[in-house]
């Protein structure tokens, strides 16, 4: 992968940090998010062509306010400060930041003056503002390049040193054409050529993996999710039959899912594929268990046991392949203060399997980049475009205790819901949608008969990061058809409800 043109994004805990990185990469420039307290020396050693300071919730006068190494401003490389980043730059370089009584929040009309940063942007534009403190006095050498009605310095620059600051957020969609600002910064100011391309990633990674692994053997726990599938596909290209993929079918998968995974990895790929039918084992362990946390724990432990047993049959391997992607890397502690939900996939695996090293070929990529690589490697769209699916599978979508009968009901209802959402194009604006078998039974009437059957809840959310989400505004017509089909086609369901709760206060999953 071509990494020589690097932009570093210093993380001040802003909620949109990953979006900034996404935007930079959309400009075909490679970037990494790093801790805010990275030393100037490290920035220099990494060969960064520019630095972006993110926004963040702190005030520069706060006791624990995150600071940067001031020597970064002496490296001779361009700096763009966004929101808190601009305030910190101002504060560090001798300007003055003031506390305002009121927060300025929302889409705001911003007036622009001439600056290379705003090339192609016009005199005025709607931008997302979200700040309380504001820059009151500029540091020496700076001039104003943007303002709003209530914010005198919405944009500042020091062209001699190539320091730029903006109070609004160019990375979000609410700022129309905001990507142009990022493009101007990375290309016109930092002089990156914009030659980093995803298309070369697959080829170069396969080559690098071939060199690294040679004739060694690798093992991959394949879940059927996008990340482990694409990681396995890269290894399949690189080392072929020296890779063994173990797919634990715990009986908690969606309709047809196990067969779809087998079709691709078992039939089309050169690598060895082991599908372990562990449905009975999992369902026996889960019988009568109602507590969601207990269910998760049982599934996690059982998964490791099954995997370990299968891995033992293979013997020692050199490499364990994991589908870690960039957000996992950032979330697992490189950033500060991030409150991220713990990941409960196949945690702890490395302790149980005899191997020499972990390979994580997707460590640098975002989800949609992973999907692109997957497509390039010939993984079919239905696998590559898969929405997130939790490690514990349908076990956390059947509330309370689980039986095979309930799982089968859920699988059928879920399939209908997904099919209709896709038919009506609602999937384009809903990021995750699924059915849940509630443990509620209610009275209904079918023909002349009274029924007493299960209630299915439909859940669909629109979200960027899955940390917060709103319920998707699914058209009534779609809901009506889904409801009617489920009640008519799936035995033992006589009522369908739609969940209109956002996250928070609810979570996306029911358990
Ligand atoms: P919640 O329910 O916490 O879910 O709002 C947020 C996102 O995480 C997924 N999720 C999981 N993913 N293992 C996973 O790999 C899990 O145990 C798990 N629990 C929730 C959920 O589907 C949603 O996308």
XYZ file of C-alpha atoms and ligand atoms in Angstrom:
535
model
C 0.000 0.000 0.000
C 1.248 3.424 -0.902
C 1.644 5.188 2.390
C 4.326 7.732 1.713
C 1.892 10.632 1.728
C 0.607 10.665 5.261
C -1.703 13.057 7.068
C -1.878 12.678 10.843
C -5.116 13.389 12.658
C -4.590 14.278 16.302
C -7.460 12.980 18.372
C -8.968 15.468 20.808
C -11.974 13.217 21.435
C -14.318 14.822 18.936
C -17.307 12.728 18.001
C -16.583 13.071 14.279
C -12.910 12.092 14.306
C -13.363 8.989 12.254
C -15.337 10.971 9.727
C -12.408 13.345 9.280
C -10.226 10.357 8.499
C -12.821 9.025 6.076
C -12.896 12.333 4.239
C -9.132 12.526 3.945
C -9.080 9.048 2.471
C -11.882 9.995 0.095
C -9.397 12.543 -1.245
C -7.126 9.533 -1.944
C -4.680 10.547 0.746
C -3.659 8.086 3.440
C -4.147 9.217 7.042
C -3.976 7.878 10.552
C -5.686 8.972 13.753
C -3.179 9.291 16.581
C -3.253 10.383 20.201
C -3.365 14.122 20.757
C -0.184 14.029 22.838
C 1.994 12.500 20.130
C 5.421 14.145 20.241
C 6.584 16.499 17.504
C 9.494 14.174 16.943
C 7.202 11.261 16.256
C 5.133 13.357 13.861
C 8.361 14.165 12.055
C 9.593 10.562 12.077
C 6.348 9.363 10.618
C 6.947 11.764 7.754
C 3.559 13.459 8.008
C 2.897 15.989 5.260
C 0.273 17.719 7.356
C -1.545 17.536 10.651
C -5.221 17.947 11.483
C -6.363 18.715 15.031
C -9.866 17.365 15.594
C -12.668 18.952 17.557
C -13.433 17.826 21.072
C -15.648 18.519 24.062
C -12.991 20.243 26.241
C -12.328 23.921 26.822
C -8.707 25.005 26.480
C -8.967 26.438 29.991
C -10.253 23.167 31.477
C -8.049 21.447 34.034
C -7.771 18.253 32.010
C -7.893 19.923 28.626
C -5.994 17.779 26.114
C -2.993 19.639 24.745
C -0.610 19.048 21.867
C 3.164 19.162 21.792
C 3.736 22.861 20.933
C 6.847 21.891 18.983
C 4.530 20.556 16.283
C 4.166 24.180 15.226
C 7.914 24.328 14.639
C 8.116 21.398 12.250
C 7.369 23.473 9.184
C 4.379 21.330 8.194
C 0.823 22.601 7.671
C -1.720 22.353 10.492
C -5.496 22.515 10.226
C -7.380 22.964 13.487
C -11.060 22.083 13.523
C -13.320 23.510 16.269
C -11.488 22.707 19.557
C -8.414 22.158 17.362
C -8.577 25.745 16.174
C -9.075 27.032 19.712
C -6.109 25.016 20.937
C -3.937 26.322 18.107
C -4.975 29.885 18.961
C -4.338 29.356 22.664
C -0.964 27.673 22.105
C 0.276 30.342 19.717
C -0.582 33.285 21.949
C -4.106 34.269 20.863
C -7.090 34.421 23.164
C -10.046 32.059 23.498
C -13.132 33.273 25.360
C -15.910 31.413 27.068
C -19.354 32.163 25.669
C -22.555 31.967 27.732
C -24.394 30.139 25.046
C -23.511 27.272 22.793
C -23.718 27.929 19.056
C -25.083 24.746 17.584
C -26.566 23.795 14.255
C -26.418 24.595 10.579
C -25.195 28.153 10.332
C -24.576 30.518 7.434
C -20.844 31.206 7.266
C -19.308 34.029 5.184
C -15.947 33.324 3.600
C -13.107 35.515 2.473
C -10.523 34.569 -0.075
C -8.283 31.739 1.053
C -6.711 28.750 -0.605
C -8.517 26.641 2.028
C -11.883 27.715 0.632
C -11.066 27.448 -3.084
C -14.178 26.569 -5.024
C -16.372 27.215 -2.011
C -18.106 30.560 -2.790
C -18.692 33.525 -0.473
C -21.152 31.901 1.823
C -22.167 28.408 2.793
C -24.162 26.471 5.352
C -21.835 24.812 7.856
C -22.308 22.837 11.064
C -21.257 24.799 14.130
C -21.014 23.131 17.512
C -19.079 25.143 20.076
C -19.297 27.180 23.248
C -15.858 28.795 23.493
C -14.727 31.001 20.650
C -11.557 32.660 19.390
C -11.515 36.280 20.510
C -8.006 37.490 19.658
C -5.844 36.021 16.914
C -2.262 34.961 17.474
C 0.371 36.991 15.707
C 0.600 36.423 11.975
C -3.006 35.215 11.658
C -5.896 36.804 9.787
C -9.618 36.197 9.665
C -10.965 34.265 6.667
C -14.519 33.435 7.774
C -17.177 34.661 10.195
C -20.805 34.135 11.174
C -23.275 36.522 12.720
C -22.247 35.543 16.220
C -18.753 34.190 15.698
C -16.172 36.782 14.629
C -13.518 34.202 13.734
C -15.109 31.188 12.091
C -11.971 30.696 9.995
C -8.365 31.899 10.416
C -5.071 31.478 8.606
C -1.390 32.167 8.805
C -0.292 31.656 5.214
C 3.378 32.132 5.961
C 3.393 29.124 8.307
C 0.537 27.241 6.656
C -1.595 27.158 9.798
C -5.355 27.146 9.296
C -8.276 26.975 11.673
C -12.010 26.590 11.227
C -14.637 26.741 13.946
C -17.169 24.634 12.017
C -17.049 20.970 11.018
C -16.190 20.360 7.349
C -16.292 16.584 7.799
C -20.053 16.226 8.378
C -22.722 16.183 5.718
C -24.480 19.171 7.301
C -21.628 21.295 5.954
C -22.400 21.284 2.278
C -19.320 20.519 0.170
C -17.197 20.430 3.330
C -14.976 17.835 1.700
C -13.663 20.575 -0.608
C -12.021 22.228 2.404
C -10.359 18.968 3.358
C -9.329 18.373 -0.245
C -7.833 21.884 -0.459
C -5.957 21.350 2.775
C -4.435 17.999 1.914
C -3.715 18.715 -1.752
C -3.163 22.456 -2.152
C -1.678 23.203 1.248
C 0.002 19.930 2.265
C 0.821 19.161 -1.396
C -0.283 15.557 -1.297
C -0.776 14.151 -4.781
C -3.857 12.126 -3.913
C -2.515 8.918 -5.364
C -3.447 6.558 -2.533
C -5.922 4.120 -3.980
C -7.901 1.244 -2.599
C -7.525 -0.661 -5.836
C -3.854 -1.230 -5.206
C -4.475 -2.346 -1.643
C -5.617 -5.875 -2.434
C -2.781 -6.537 -4.859
C -0.078 -5.146 -2.621
C -1.420 -6.809 0.514
C -1.576 -10.202 -1.172
C 2.022 -9.743 -2.312
C 3.160 -8.682 1.169
C 1.325 -11.599 2.802
C 2.926 -14.032 0.362
C 6.373 -12.720 1.262
C 5.689 -12.757 4.974
C 4.036 -16.159 5.271
C 5.829 -18.061 2.527
C 5.087 -21.769 3.057
C 3.754 -21.189 6.580
C 0.284 -22.226 7.690
C -2.505 -19.915 8.796
C -5.787 -20.366 10.605
C -8.821 -18.122 10.399
C -12.022 -18.080 12.449
C -14.576 -17.241 9.815
C -17.845 -15.818 11.084
C -19.418 -14.984 7.751
C -19.254 -11.294 8.653
C -17.632 -8.847 6.262
C -14.333 -8.383 8.086
C -13.369 -11.995 8.660
C -14.577 -12.884 5.149
C -12.394 -10.281 3.470
C -9.397 -11.104 5.666
C -9.812 -14.783 4.746
C -10.161 -13.900 1.060
C -6.852 -12.011 1.115
C -5.105 -14.955 2.741
C -6.757 -17.339 0.318
C -5.233 -15.390 -2.568
C -1.874 -15.218 -0.864
C -1.347 -18.738 0.490
C -4.198 -20.839 -0.897
C -4.467 -24.242 0.751
C -2.067 -23.337 3.530
C -4.961 -21.387 5.007
C -7.654 -23.212 6.954
C -10.901 -21.375 7.687
C -12.957 -22.662 10.565
C -16.587 -21.673 10.425
C -18.457 -22.476 13.615
C -22.133 -22.793 12.786
C -23.715 -22.287 16.177
C -27.255 -22.555 14.886
C -27.851 -18.906 15.694
C -27.352 -17.622 12.168
C -29.890 -15.999 9.870
C -31.799 -17.917 7.238
C -29.494 -19.533 4.630
C -26.454 -17.780 6.093
C -24.398 -20.891 6.833
C -24.925 -22.241 3.320
C -24.036 -18.901 1.751
C -20.741 -18.812 3.597
C -19.999 -22.415 2.652
C -20.857 -21.739 -0.986
C -18.161 -19.078 -1.239
C -15.450 -20.283 1.099
C -16.023 -23.997 0.878
C -16.512 -24.276 -2.859
C -14.911 -21.368 -4.635
C -11.787 -20.850 -2.579
C -8.561 -22.816 -2.648
C -8.095 -22.694 1.100
C -9.352 -25.466 3.377
C -12.784 -24.892 4.843
C -14.161 -26.559 7.948
C -17.817 -26.031 8.791
C -18.536 -27.206 12.278
C -22.166 -28.031 12.900
C -22.442 -27.090 16.555
C -26.118 -26.162 16.709
C -27.121 -28.859 19.162
C -24.207 -28.158 21.421
C -25.028 -24.455 21.639
C -28.769 -24.937 22.046
C -28.242 -27.506 24.799
C -26.042 -25.102 26.699
C -28.513 -22.262 26.210
C -31.622 -24.219 27.153
C -33.691 -22.327 29.709
C -31.202 -19.442 30.023
C -33.019 -16.109 30.100
C -30.426 -13.609 31.196
C -28.884 -11.788 28.191
C -25.431 -11.515 29.729
C -25.421 -15.203 30.622
C -26.398 -16.055 27.059
C -23.537 -13.994 25.685
C -21.087 -15.585 28.082
C -22.166 -19.122 27.274
C -21.914 -18.459 23.549
C -18.495 -16.843 23.861
C -17.111 -19.699 25.930
C -18.641 -22.417 23.799
C -17.329 -20.762 20.664
C -13.815 -20.836 21.988
C -14.159 -24.479 23.022
C -15.377 -25.548 19.589
C -12.727 -23.517 17.840
C -10.024 -24.903 20.080
C -11.099 -28.484 19.432
C -11.033 -27.954 15.689
C -7.756 -26.060 15.786
C -6.150 -28.915 17.740
C -6.994 -31.276 14.908
C -4.947 -29.077 12.608
C -1.968 -28.840 14.942
C 0.418 -25.942 15.294
C -0.082 -23.105 12.869
C 2.210 -20.202 12.196
C -0.362 -17.454 11.890
C -3.782 -16.673 13.265
C -5.752 -14.408 10.939
C -8.003 -11.781 12.475
C -10.366 -9.391 10.752
C -9.494 -6.391 12.912
C -10.316 -3.165 11.094
C -9.260 0.427 11.679
C -12.163 1.514 13.910
C -11.391 -1.471 16.189
C -7.787 -0.311 16.426
C -8.788 3.250 17.238
C -11.512 2.178 19.657
C -9.311 -0.224 21.542
C -7.412 2.476 23.266
C -5.260 4.521 20.955
C -7.699 7.375 21.302
C -8.447 8.889 24.648
C -11.623 9.021 26.616
C -13.601 7.140 24.023
C -16.473 5.278 25.611
C -16.919 2.414 23.252
C -19.044 -0.645 23.699
C -16.945 -3.690 24.380
C -16.625 -6.037 21.467
C -17.767 -9.486 22.247
C -16.819 -11.547 19.284
C -14.179 -14.180 19.702
C -12.295 -12.479 22.495
C -9.491 -14.456 24.056
C -8.870 -16.734 21.101
C -5.130 -16.241 21.014
C -4.760 -17.820 24.461
C -6.270 -21.049 23.287
C -4.663 -21.651 19.949
C -1.110 -22.641 19.310
C 0.303 -20.161 16.840
C 3.278 -17.871 16.423
C 1.864 -14.587 15.243
C -1.361 -12.767 14.503
C -1.938 -11.309 11.047
C -4.467 -8.531 10.700
C -4.432 -7.510 7.044
C -7.299 -5.008 7.383
C -5.935 -3.041 10.328
C -5.656 0.167 8.323
C -9.043 0.120 6.645
C -12.494 1.481 7.331
C -15.552 -0.694 6.848
C -16.488 0.598 3.416
C -12.877 0.226 2.296
C -12.988 -3.375 3.505
C -16.104 -3.878 1.389
C -14.296 -2.498 -1.666
C -11.408 -4.902 -1.175
C -13.903 -7.741 -0.741
C -15.522 -6.902 -4.064
C -12.149 -6.790 -5.771
C -11.408 -10.246 -4.471
C -14.629 -11.544 -5.955
C -16.684 -11.993 -2.793
C -20.337 -11.716 -3.825
C -22.326 -8.596 -2.905
C -24.632 -10.456 -0.543
C -21.655 -11.212 1.675
C -19.762 -7.968 1.169
C -22.769 -5.717 1.776
C -23.875 -7.573 4.827
C -25.131 -5.388 7.626
C -23.526 -5.815 11.043
C -24.543 -9.016 12.774
C -23.671 -9.590 16.415
C -21.315 -12.388 17.443
C -23.988 -14.046 19.641
C -26.262 -14.041 16.598
C -29.985 -14.568 16.911
C -29.574 -15.564 20.557
C -29.872 -11.889 21.487
C -32.802 -11.395 19.132
C -34.984 -13.961 20.854
C -35.746 -12.360 24.170
C -35.461 -14.587 27.209
C -35.006 -18.333 26.642
C -34.146 -19.792 23.268
C -35.485 -22.865 21.501
C -34.974 -24.163 17.996
C -38.635 -23.533 17.272
C -38.345 -19.873 18.253
C -35.185 -19.468 16.213
C -36.876 -20.908 13.143
C -39.832 -18.548 13.537
C -37.462 -15.639 13.893
C -35.375 -16.665 10.871
C -38.447 -16.704 8.637
C -39.812 -13.388 9.908
C -36.425 -11.739 9.670
C -35.968 -12.966 6.109
C -39.286 -11.457 5.034
C -38.486 -8.132 6.685
C -35.075 -7.908 5.056
C -36.452 -8.940 1.688
C -39.166 -6.258 1.709
C -36.791 -3.543 2.972
C -34.488 -4.294 0.074
C -37.306 -4.519 -2.448
C -38.522 -1.043 -1.443
C -35.012 0.436 -1.306
C -35.343 1.275 2.406
C -32.020 -0.492 2.951
C -30.348 2.504 1.266
C -31.077 4.679 4.268
C -31.359 2.114 7.033
C -28.039 0.809 8.294
C -29.292 -2.150 10.258
C -32.679 -3.822 10.215
C -33.854 -7.097 11.633
C -36.683 -8.876 13.385
C -36.835 -9.852 17.034
C -38.924 -12.608 18.567
C -40.287 -11.075 21.725
C -41.275 -13.377 24.496
C -44.707 -11.769 24.495
C -47.699 -13.816 23.403
C -50.959 -12.102 22.645
C -54.454 -12.903 21.524
C -55.426 -12.600 17.890
C -58.033 -13.812 15.484
C -57.386 -15.720 12.261
C -60.464 -16.664 10.245
C -62.961 -17.648 12.891
C -60.345 -18.833 15.329
C -58.810 -17.270 18.382
C -55.009 -17.403 18.346
C -52.529 -16.961 21.144
C -49.139 -16.536 19.550
C -45.844 -14.678 19.440
C -45.273 -11.016 18.786
C -42.498 -10.101 16.364
C -40.841 -6.708 16.772
C -39.215 -5.088 13.763
C -36.163 -2.946 14.373
C -34.537 -0.663 11.800
C -32.021 2.052 12.588
C -30.252 4.808 10.752
C -26.800 5.536 12.082
C -23.274 6.492 11.131
C -21.291 4.922 13.924
C -23.736 2.549 15.656
C -22.964 4.327 18.913
C -26.068 6.461 18.531
C -28.926 5.757 16.175
C -32.417 6.904 15.275
C -35.176 4.558 14.235
C -35.537 4.489 10.479
C -38.626 6.139 9.040
C -39.745 3.013 7.209
C -42.733 3.818 4.956
C -46.048 2.570 6.307
C -46.639 0.710 3.034
C -43.484 -1.347 3.590
C -44.387 -2.036 7.205
C -47.881 -3.023 6.207
C -46.654 -5.536 3.639
C -44.045 -6.968 6.000
C -46.599 -7.344 8.770
C -49.125 -9.005 6.532
C -46.574 -11.375 5.026
C -45.135 -12.380 8.400
C -48.503 -13.097 9.952
C -49.639 -15.048 6.902
C -46.445 -16.892 6.087
C -44.858 -17.578 9.463
C -46.722 -19.958 11.747
C -47.071 -18.953 15.412
C -46.886 -15.212 14.841
C -50.078 -13.202 15.119
C -48.818 -9.697 15.836
C -46.064 -7.464 14.439
C -44.888 -4.193 16.022
C -42.338 -1.608 14.906
C -39.817 -0.255 17.405
C -39.728 3.556 17.379
C -37.028 4.038 20.006
C -33.717 5.688 19.266
C -30.348 4.844 20.794
C -29.990 6.153 23.449
C -32.084 5.410 25.445
C -32.570 1.989 23.815
C -29.744 -0.028 22.299
C -29.917 -1.304 18.754
C -30.228 -4.929 19.767
C -32.903 -5.972 22.261
C -30.474 -7.768 24.552
P -26.157 -2.110 20.600
O -27.194 -3.175 20.772
O -25.145 -2.109 21.694
O -25.373 -2.521 19.275
O -26.740 -0.761 20.368
C -24.498 -1.685 18.564
C -23.973 -2.470 17.382
O -23.163 -3.554 17.840
C -23.703 -4.782 17.399
N -23.558 -5.735 18.490
C -22.616 -6.679 18.542
N -21.644 -6.989 17.664
N -20.949 -8.742 19.056
C -20.829 -8.034 17.928
O -19.956 -8.334 17.117
C -21.910 -8.480 19.986
O -22.019 -9.144 21.004
C -22.786 -7.392 19.708
N -23.815 -6.829 20.384
C -24.269 -5.814 19.616
C -25.154 -4.504 17.055
O -25.656 -5.429 16.099
C -25.065 -3.095 16.534
O -24.648 -3.066 15.188
